[in-house]
PDB file of C-alpha atoms in Angstrom:
ATOM      1  CA  UNK A   1     209.287 213.378  92.216  1.00 95.00           C
ATOM      2  CA  UNK A   2     209.608 209.680  91.482  1.00 94.00           C
ATOM      3  CA  UNK A   3     211.491 207.243  93.621  1.00 94.00           C
ATOM      4  CA  UNK A   4     212.948 204.070  92.205  1.00 89.00           C
ATOM      5  CA  UNK A   5     214.646 201.102  93.790  1.00 88.00           C
ATOM      6  CA  UNK A   6     217.080 198.775  92.083  1.00 87.00           C
ATOM      7  CA  UNK A   7     217.387 195.163  93.133  1.00 87.00           C
ATOM      8  CA  UNK A   8     220.430 192.969  92.597  1.00 88.00           C
ATOM      9  CA  UNK A   9     219.451 189.482  91.514  1.00 89.00           C
ATOM     10  CA  UNK A  10     221.951 186.723  92.122  1.00 95.00           C
ATOM     11  CA  UNK A  11     222.254 183.088  93.076  1.00 97.00           C
ATOM     12  CA  UNK A  12     224.498 181.956  95.914  1.00 97.00           C
ATOM     13  CA  UNK A  13     226.261 178.629  96.262  1.00 98.00           C
ATOM     14  CA  UNK A  14     228.528 177.271  98.991  1.00 96.00           C
ATOM     15  CA  UNK A  15     230.679 174.923  96.896  1.00 94.00           C
ATOM     16  CA  UNK A  16     231.962 174.889  93.312  1.00 95.00           C
ATOM     17  CA  UNK A  17     230.474 171.429  92.710  1.00 96.00           C
ATOM     18  CA  UNK A  18     227.009 172.991  93.014  1.00 97.00           C
ATOM     19  CA  UNK A  19     227.713 174.950  89.830  1.00 98.00           C
ATOM     20  CA  UNK A  20     227.157 173.688  86.296  1.00 97.00           C
ATOM     21  CA  UNK A  21     230.207 171.994  84.738  1.00 97.00           C
ATOM     22  CA  UNK A  22     231.028 174.991  82.485  1.00 97.00           C
ATOM     23  CA  UNK A  23     230.828 177.335  85.467  1.00 98.00           C
ATOM     24  CA  UNK A  24     233.106 175.064  87.528  1.00 98.00           C
ATOM     25  CA  UNK A  25     235.686 175.040  84.735  1.00 98.00           C
ATOM     26  CA  UNK A  26     235.576 178.822  84.478  1.00 98.00           C
ATOM     27  CA  UNK A  27     236.067 179.211  88.248  1.00 98.00           C
ATOM     28  CA  UNK A  28     239.023 176.808  88.148  1.00 98.00           C
ATOM     29  CA  UNK A  29     240.621 178.861  85.371  1.00 98.00           C
ATOM     30  CA  UNK A  30     240.037 182.141  87.292  1.00 98.00           C
ATOM     31  CA  UNK A  31     241.689 180.592  90.370  1.00 98.00           C
ATOM     32  CA  UNK A  32     244.721 179.625  88.279  1.00 98.00           C
ATOM     33  CA  UNK A  33     244.868 183.081  86.705  1.00 98.00           C
ATOM     34  CA  UNK A  34     244.831 184.714  90.161  1.00 98.00           C
ATOM     35  CA  UNK A  35     247.919 182.750  91.164  1.00 98.00           C
ATOM     36  CA  UNK A  36     249.795 184.328  88.232  1.00 98.00           C
ATOM     37  CA  UNK A  37     248.799 187.936  88.921  1.00 98.00           C
ATOM     38  CA  UNK A  38     251.429 190.637  89.327  1.00 98.00           C
ATOM     39  CA  UNK A  39     250.545 192.268  92.643  1.00 97.00           C
ATOM     40  CA  UNK A  40     253.769 193.234  94.471  1.00 96.00           C
ATOM     41  CA  UNK A  41     252.267 196.415  95.958  1.00 96.00           C
ATOM     42  CA  UNK A  42     248.870 195.313  97.269  1.00 95.00           C
ATOM     43  CA  UNK A  43     249.469 191.583  97.714  1.00 97.00           C
ATOM     44  CA  UNK A  44     245.910 191.177  96.374  1.00 97.00           C
ATOM     45  CA  UNK A  45     245.903 188.641  93.530  1.00 98.00           C
ATOM     46  CA  UNK A  46     242.865 188.562  91.257  1.00 98.00           C
ATOM     47  CA  UNK A  47     242.162 186.288  88.315  1.00 98.00           C
ATOM     48  CA  UNK A  48     239.424 186.331  85.706  1.00 98.00           C
ATOM     49  CA  UNK A  49     238.385 183.762  83.134  1.00 98.00           C
ATOM     50  CA  UNK A  50     236.041 184.826  80.330  1.00 98.00           C
ATOM     51  CA  UNK A  51     234.058 182.324  78.282  1.00 98.00           C
ATOM     52  CA  UNK A  52     233.382 183.532  74.752  1.00 98.00           C
ATOM     53  CA  UNK A  53     230.442 182.496  72.593  1.00 98.00           C
ATOM     54  CA  UNK A  54     232.845 180.547  70.344  1.00 98.00           C
ATOM     55  CA  UNK A  55     233.839 178.333  73.312  1.00 98.00           C
ATOM     56  CA  UNK A  56     237.249 179.935  73.879  1.00 98.00           C
ATOM     57  CA  UNK A  57     238.289 180.820  77.427  1.00 98.00           C
ATOM     58  CA  UNK A  58     240.446 183.928  77.844  1.00 98.00           C
ATOM     59  CA  UNK A  59     242.310 184.633  81.079  1.00 98.00           C
ATOM     60  CA  UNK A  60     243.291 187.850  82.772  1.00 98.00           C
ATOM     61  CA  UNK A  61     244.792 188.832  86.111  1.00 98.00           C
ATOM     62  CA  UNK A  62     245.558 192.077  87.834  1.00 98.00           C
ATOM     63  CA  UNK A  63     248.744 193.763  86.707  1.00 97.00           C
ATOM     64  CA  UNK A  64     250.014 196.345  89.169  1.00 97.00           C
ATOM     65  CA  UNK A  65     252.522 199.082  88.463  1.00 96.00           C
ATOM     66  CA  UNK A  66     254.575 201.380  90.681  1.00 94.00           C
ATOM     67  CA  UNK A  67     252.661 204.233  89.018  1.00 92.00           C
ATOM     68  CA  UNK A  68     249.485 202.895  90.632  1.00 84.00           C
ATOM     69  CA  UNK A  69     246.957 204.269  88.157  1.00 88.00           C
ATOM     70  CA  UNK A  70     248.813 202.483  85.336  1.00 92.00           C
ATOM     71  CA  UNK A  71     247.837 199.039  86.630  1.00 94.00           C
ATOM     72  CA  UNK A  72     244.802 197.104  85.435  1.00 96.00           C
ATOM     73  CA  UNK A  73     242.265 194.850  87.106  1.00 97.00           C
ATOM     74  CA  UNK A  74     241.879 191.190  86.112  1.00 98.00           C
ATOM     75  CA  UNK A  75     238.428 191.669  84.598  1.00 98.00           C
ATOM     76  CA  UNK A  76     239.576 194.417  82.238  1.00 98.00           C
ATOM     77  CA  UNK A  77     242.712 192.499  81.250  1.00 98.00           C
ATOM     78  CA  UNK A  78     240.549 189.484  80.306  1.00 98.00           C
ATOM     79  CA  UNK A  79     237.899 191.498  78.459  1.00 98.00           C
ATOM     80  CA  UNK A  80     240.401 193.656  76.577  1.00 98.00           C
ATOM     81  CA  UNK A  81     242.429 190.598  75.594  1.00 98.00           C
ATOM     82  CA  UNK A  82     239.236 188.867  74.407  1.00 98.00           C
ATOM     83  CA  UNK A  83     238.434 191.901  72.259  1.00 97.00           C
ATOM     84  CA  UNK A  84     241.947 192.014  70.803  1.00 98.00           C
ATOM     85  CA  UNK A  85     242.248 188.273  70.156  1.00 98.00           C
ATOM     86  CA  UNK A  86     238.632 187.539  69.158  1.00 98.00           C
ATOM     87  CA  UNK A  87     237.084 190.801  67.883  1.00 97.00           C
ATOM     88  CA  UNK A  88     233.304 190.779  67.675  1.00 96.00           C
ATOM     89  CA  UNK A  89     232.923 187.557  69.687  1.00 98.00           C
ATOM     90  CA  UNK A  90     230.683 188.095  72.747  1.00 98.00           C
ATOM     91  CA  UNK A  91     231.769 187.241  76.271  1.00 98.00           C
ATOM     92  CA  UNK A  92     228.948 185.115  77.671  1.00 98.00           C
ATOM     93  CA  UNK A  93     230.362 184.452  81.145  1.00 98.00           C
ATOM     94  CA  UNK A  94     233.222 185.667  83.327  1.00 98.00           C
ATOM     95  CA  UNK A  95     234.476 184.213  86.611  1.00 98.00           C
ATOM     96  CA  UNK A  96     236.521 186.208  89.129  1.00 98.00           C
ATOM     97  CA  UNK A  97     238.591 184.896  92.053  1.00 98.00           C
ATOM     98  CA  UNK A  98     240.750 186.850  94.512  1.00 98.00           C
ATOM     99  CA  UNK A  99     243.377 185.862  97.056  1.00 98.00           C
ATOM    100  CA  UNK A 100     245.670 187.436  99.632  1.00 96.00           C
ATOM    101  CA  UNK A 101     248.602 185.785 101.406  1.00 94.00           C
ATOM    102  CA  UNK A 102     248.106 182.591  99.406  1.00 94.00           C
ATOM    103  CA  UNK A 103     244.506 182.153 100.566  1.00 97.00           C
ATOM    104  CA  UNK A 104     241.407 182.801  98.520  1.00 97.00           C
ATOM    105  CA  UNK A 105     238.938 185.289  99.938  1.00 97.00           C
ATOM    106  CA  UNK A 106     236.074 183.620 101.806  1.00 97.00           C
ATOM    107  CA  UNK A 107     233.558 186.104 100.445  1.00 97.00           C
ATOM    108  CA  UNK A 108     233.324 186.842  96.715  1.00 98.00           C
ATOM    109  CA  UNK A 109     235.030 190.036  95.564  1.00 97.00           C
ATOM    110  CA  UNK A 110     232.917 192.129  93.195  1.00 96.00           C
ATOM    111  CA  UNK A 111     234.406 194.063  90.263  1.00 97.00           C
ATOM    112  CA  UNK A 112     235.334 197.699  90.840  1.00 96.00           C
ATOM    113  CA  UNK A 113     233.292 200.473  89.219  1.00 96.00           C
ATOM    114  CA  UNK A 114     235.595 200.824  86.205  1.00 96.00           C
ATOM    115  CA  UNK A 115     235.424 197.070  85.555  1.00 98.00           C
ATOM    116  CA  UNK A 116     231.633 197.107  85.879  1.00 97.00           C
ATOM    117  CA  UNK A 117     231.460 199.803  83.194  1.00 97.00           C
ATOM    118  CA  UNK A 118     233.800 197.861  80.883  1.00 97.00           C
ATOM    119  CA  UNK A 119     231.803 194.648  81.438  1.00 98.00           C
ATOM    120  CA  UNK A 120     228.599 196.540  80.655  1.00 97.00           C
ATOM    121  CA  UNK A 121     229.965 197.871  77.384  1.00 96.00           C
ATOM    122  CA  UNK A 122     231.309 194.444  76.375  1.00 97.00           C
ATOM    123  CA  UNK A 123     227.901 192.921  77.153  1.00 97.00           C
ATOM    124  CA  UNK A 124     226.230 195.639  75.068  1.00 95.00           C
ATOM    125  CA  UNK A 125     228.608 195.048  72.140  1.00 94.00           C
ATOM    126  CA  UNK A 126     227.847 191.338  72.165  1.00 94.00           C
ATOM    127  CA  UNK A 127     224.111 191.934  72.513  1.00 95.00           C
ATOM    128  CA  UNK A 128     223.813 188.928  74.852  1.00 96.00           C
ATOM    129  CA  UNK A 129     223.693 188.793  78.654  1.00 97.00           C
ATOM    130  CA  UNK A 130     227.047 188.226  80.352  1.00 98.00           C
ATOM    131  CA  UNK A 131     226.947 185.989  83.413  1.00 98.00           C
ATOM    132  CA  UNK A 132     229.298 186.996  86.240  1.00 98.00           C
ATOM    133  CA  UNK A 133     230.563 184.313  88.634  1.00 98.00           C
ATOM    134  CA  UNK A 134     232.210 185.676  91.781  1.00 98.00           C
ATOM    135  CA  UNK A 135     234.193 183.034  93.633  1.00 98.00           C
ATOM    136  CA  UNK A 136     234.778 182.996  97.373  1.00 98.00           C
ATOM    137  CA  UNK A 137     236.001 179.923  99.244  1.00 97.00           C
ATOM    138  CA  UNK A 138     232.828 179.907 101.389  1.00 97.00           C
ATOM    139  CA  UNK A 139     230.374 181.511  98.979  1.00 98.00           C
ATOM    140  CA  UNK A 140     230.000 181.766  95.213  1.00 98.00           C
ATOM    141  CA  UNK A 141     227.677 184.327  93.658  1.00 98.00           C
ATOM    142  CA  UNK A 142     226.295 184.046  90.128  1.00 98.00           C
ATOM    143  CA  UNK A 143     224.805 187.162  88.570  1.00 98.00           C
ATOM    144  CA  UNK A 144     222.911 186.708  85.306  1.00 97.00           C
ATOM    145  CA  UNK A 145     223.804 190.026  83.634  1.00 96.00           C
ATOM    146  CA  UNK A 146     225.965 193.086  84.171  1.00 96.00           C
ATOM    147  CA  UNK A 147     223.076 195.486  84.804  1.00 93.00           C
ATOM    148  CA  UNK A 148     222.553 193.666  88.107  1.00 94.00           C
ATOM    149  CA  UNK A 149     226.014 194.949  89.084  1.00 94.00           C
ATOM    150  CA  UNK A 150     225.708 198.344  87.390  1.00 93.00           C
ATOM    151  CA  UNK A 151     222.064 199.422  87.200  1.00 91.00           C
ATOM    152  CA  UNK A 152     222.874 202.956  85.966  1.00 90.00           C
ATOM    153  CA  UNK A 153     225.646 202.553  83.383  1.00 91.00           C
ATOM    154  CA  UNK A 154     227.146 205.215  81.173  1.00 92.00           C
ATOM    155  CA  UNK A 155     225.842 204.332  77.713  1.00 89.00           C
ATOM    156  CA  UNK A 156     227.102 205.007  74.221  1.00 83.00           C
ATOM    157  CA  UNK A 157     223.993 207.064  73.453  1.00 84.00           C
ATOM    158  CA  UNK A 158     224.962 209.340  76.384  1.00 81.00           C
ATOM    159  CA  UNK A 159     227.834 210.756  74.297  1.00 82.00           C
TER     160      UNK A 159
END
């Protein structure tokens, strides 16, 4: 038997102004996107801003539905829209921000499992690492590639 351990590598910051200018802009756009989310059932508003390799920024936010499983998370909305609007263009960075009751979460909120899988596949399609920026009002985490969030992904060659 072999035992393996997986380590998550990330950088933590306490303020947005500690980030690079492009990262700050992406966080600002994710914050704005969160404010426009449709979340009447959970009251949990999430926004995502994806930077594409062509310089475009695509926004997404969670879209809830009374048939709960029909809703979509902000990350998937942004990534799917990027794929529809700019096919074949890699996503090189995505920022995520979440709020409840008009206040942004103090701690960063990580993508759910389904979003992690979608981010992994989008990263694989683009063949470049995708940076993930998770915004919290007291802490910001920057992860350099999706496999740090999903070390054991389902891969195309698994089919």
